[in-house]
């Protein structure tokens, strides 16, 4: 290797011996004469400037000194000896460099000259790619190759973590979906209903809430068993979904109790039409395993736009009061809530009445 | 045991023997899942059950299979990223050998909770070395044999490798370098291609 020969040679001038040593220790160094022109450049820099002759070129014509700012004169450069320099290679792909300058002692090189060592700093990843550098272009003690290793290793580890996160997120969505679903009917459950109502209240979005209780459902269970009961509940769920829009919420909140949340509805007639049509369909005979079952439904409703101050608890209570009234007036009907309906103390008695009527 | 190690075994089985064999291994090892997660931790018992099930299913001595795993990790296109990380160990196979002592620390730089067995290179004269391997993973020395053999190929070096057994809980591998530059080897570009 020429480098090794030069170091061992006792005949060469001190400046040549210094340059040969520095080529090994700092392959990205330059030696400048007193006018700021290059008299020597390390092997890696020569590779970077493959098409540009370096020796004899002016340092500030090859590199833009971004910091410290100066007039580009040799005196200004030497004035900041020992300071960290921020540089950029002029022309070509953007390559930022770090540098530091030391003045040359007399006899070590050109009189009044200086030595500047350069490094890629954080731009090493791009530089290695742009200039096709290899491990031997860096000093044996340089951490550049270790840094490239770190970047690649961390990228691979991050990619593995990202994949795990995606899988966990998928699992979480499935779990949440399950937590919000009534497993028998596929409708939303009470948790989901609470979530939807909170969201609507927060967004101050108007909606209608219909509380529905099936009539004569207990008879289905009593005569046909749970299989028949389950079948009827699934049929009821299917009808409710068919009779509502896709952005409405249909929730099963008890054995045969359902709550419909119809977003953006403020018209009481529309709500009544929907409830009445639903009750008509639910009152059609349903058959299961050769048996025909006749149920019906009672419904009570409230509109959020009727409340000055939205109170979800009160809305649920008043929808229940209206439902109780519907039961009380002979079932199979829809009653919208109004102030003249019976107050909640009567509802307690009403619940017993409902149970006996199933 | 780190998921990366279990996942490596799984990938080796899937890519070498197919999913049916992996399915049988999963069944025999009594796993309740079919895929290891690289970034999770598992009981070390799980790894041993998988390796035992693998040896039984392949009807092949476990050391031979462990060696194949080492070779797979360097030479299979699906795990090219690992080969690249290993090649950062040095520009020549000899320099790579000298970087083996740092390998567990290098792995931990990337994945802090990945604990590989300690590796130590001993030089016994010109081109004769031994690698001492000591840690929680009995049989890991066989993986190293396969890995070094494939890496020698990768660098274009000609090397003889032999597992000399275990002494005082330390696995010993003989390395004889016959030719440092036997062939051109496979290229290694410091710059990673765009991911």
Short mmCIF file of N, CA, C and O in Angstrom, two decimals, chain A residues 22 25-30 87 98-102 115-119:
data_model
loop_
_atom_site.label_atom_id
_atom_site.label_comp_id
_atom_site.label_asym_id
_atom_site.label_seq_id
_atom_site.Cartn_x
_atom_site.Cartn_y
_atom_site.Cartn_z
N UNK A 22 -1.78 11.65 7.69
CA UNK A 22 -3.15 12.15 7.78
C UNK A 22 -4.08 11.40 6.84
O UNK A 22 -5.27 11.26 7.12
N UNK A 25 -5.18 8.59 9.02
CA UNK A 25 -5.94 8.98 10.21
C UNK A 25 -7.22 9.74 9.84
O UNK A 25 -8.26 9.56 10.47
N UNK A 26 -7.11 10.62 8.86
CA UNK A 26 -8.21 11.51 8.48
C UNK A 26 -8.34 11.55 6.97
O UNK A 26 -7.89 12.51 6.33
N UNK A 27 -8.92 10.52 6.36
CA UNK A 27 -8.94 10.46 4.89
C UNK A 27 -9.77 11.55 4.24
O UNK A 27 -9.84 11.62 3.02
N UNK A 28 -10.39 12.42 5.05
CA UNK A 28 -11.15 13.53 4.47
C UNK A 28 -10.52 14.87 4.86
O UNK A 28 -11.23 15.84 5.09
N UNK A 29 -9.20 14.91 4.92
CA UNK A 29 -8.57 16.19 5.28
C UNK A 29 -8.03 16.89 4.04
O UNK A 29 -7.85 16.26 2.98
N UNK A 30 -7.82 18.20 4.16
CA UNK A 30 -7.17 18.95 3.09
C UNK A 30 -6.06 19.79 3.72
O UNK A 30 -6.13 20.17 4.89
N UNK A 87 -20.17 23.25 6.70
CA UNK A 87 -19.83 23.46 5.29
C UNK A 87 -20.82 22.72 4.40
O UNK A 87 -21.52 21.81 4.83
N UNK A 98 -19.08 18.68 8.37
CA UNK A 98 -18.54 19.37 9.53
C UNK A 98 -17.04 19.47 9.31
O UNK A 98 -16.45 18.62 8.65
N UNK A 99 -16.42 20.48 9.87
CA UNK A 99 -14.98 20.62 9.69
C UNK A 99 -14.33 21.34 10.86
O UNK A 99 -15.02 21.99 11.65
N UNK A 100 -13.01 21.19 10.94
CA UNK A 100 -12.25 21.95 11.93
C UNK A 100 -10.87 22.24 11.32
O UNK A 100 -10.30 21.41 10.62
N UNK A 101 -10.38 23.46 11.58
CA UNK A 101 -9.12 23.90 10.98
C UNK A 101 -8.04 24.03 12.06
O UNK A 101 -8.32 24.49 13.16
N UNK A 102 -6.82 23.60 11.71
CA UNK A 102 -5.66 23.91 12.57
C UNK A 102 -4.58 24.53 11.68
O UNK A 102 -4.34 24.04 10.56
N UNK A 115 -4.45 23.03 8.02
CA UNK A 115 -5.01 21.71 7.72
C UNK A 115 -6.48 21.73 8.18
O UNK A 115 -6.78 22.19 9.29
N UNK A 116 -7.37 21.27 7.33
CA UNK A 116 -8.79 21.19 7.71
C UNK A 116 -9.22 19.73 7.61
O UNK A 116 -9.03 19.09 6.58
N UNK A 117 -9.77 19.24 8.69
CA UNK A 117 -10.34 17.88 8.63
C UNK A 117 -11.84 17.99 8.48
O UNK A 117 -12.49 18.85 9.08
N UNK A 118 -12.39 17.13 7.64
CA UNK A 118 -13.82 17.18 7.34
C UNK A 118 -14.48 15.87 7.73
O UNK A 118 -13.84 14.81 7.76
N UNK A 119 -15.79 15.94 8.03
CA UNK A 119 -16.56 14.71 8.28
C UNK A 119 -17.99 14.94 7.83
O UNK A 119 -18.43 16.08 7.68
#
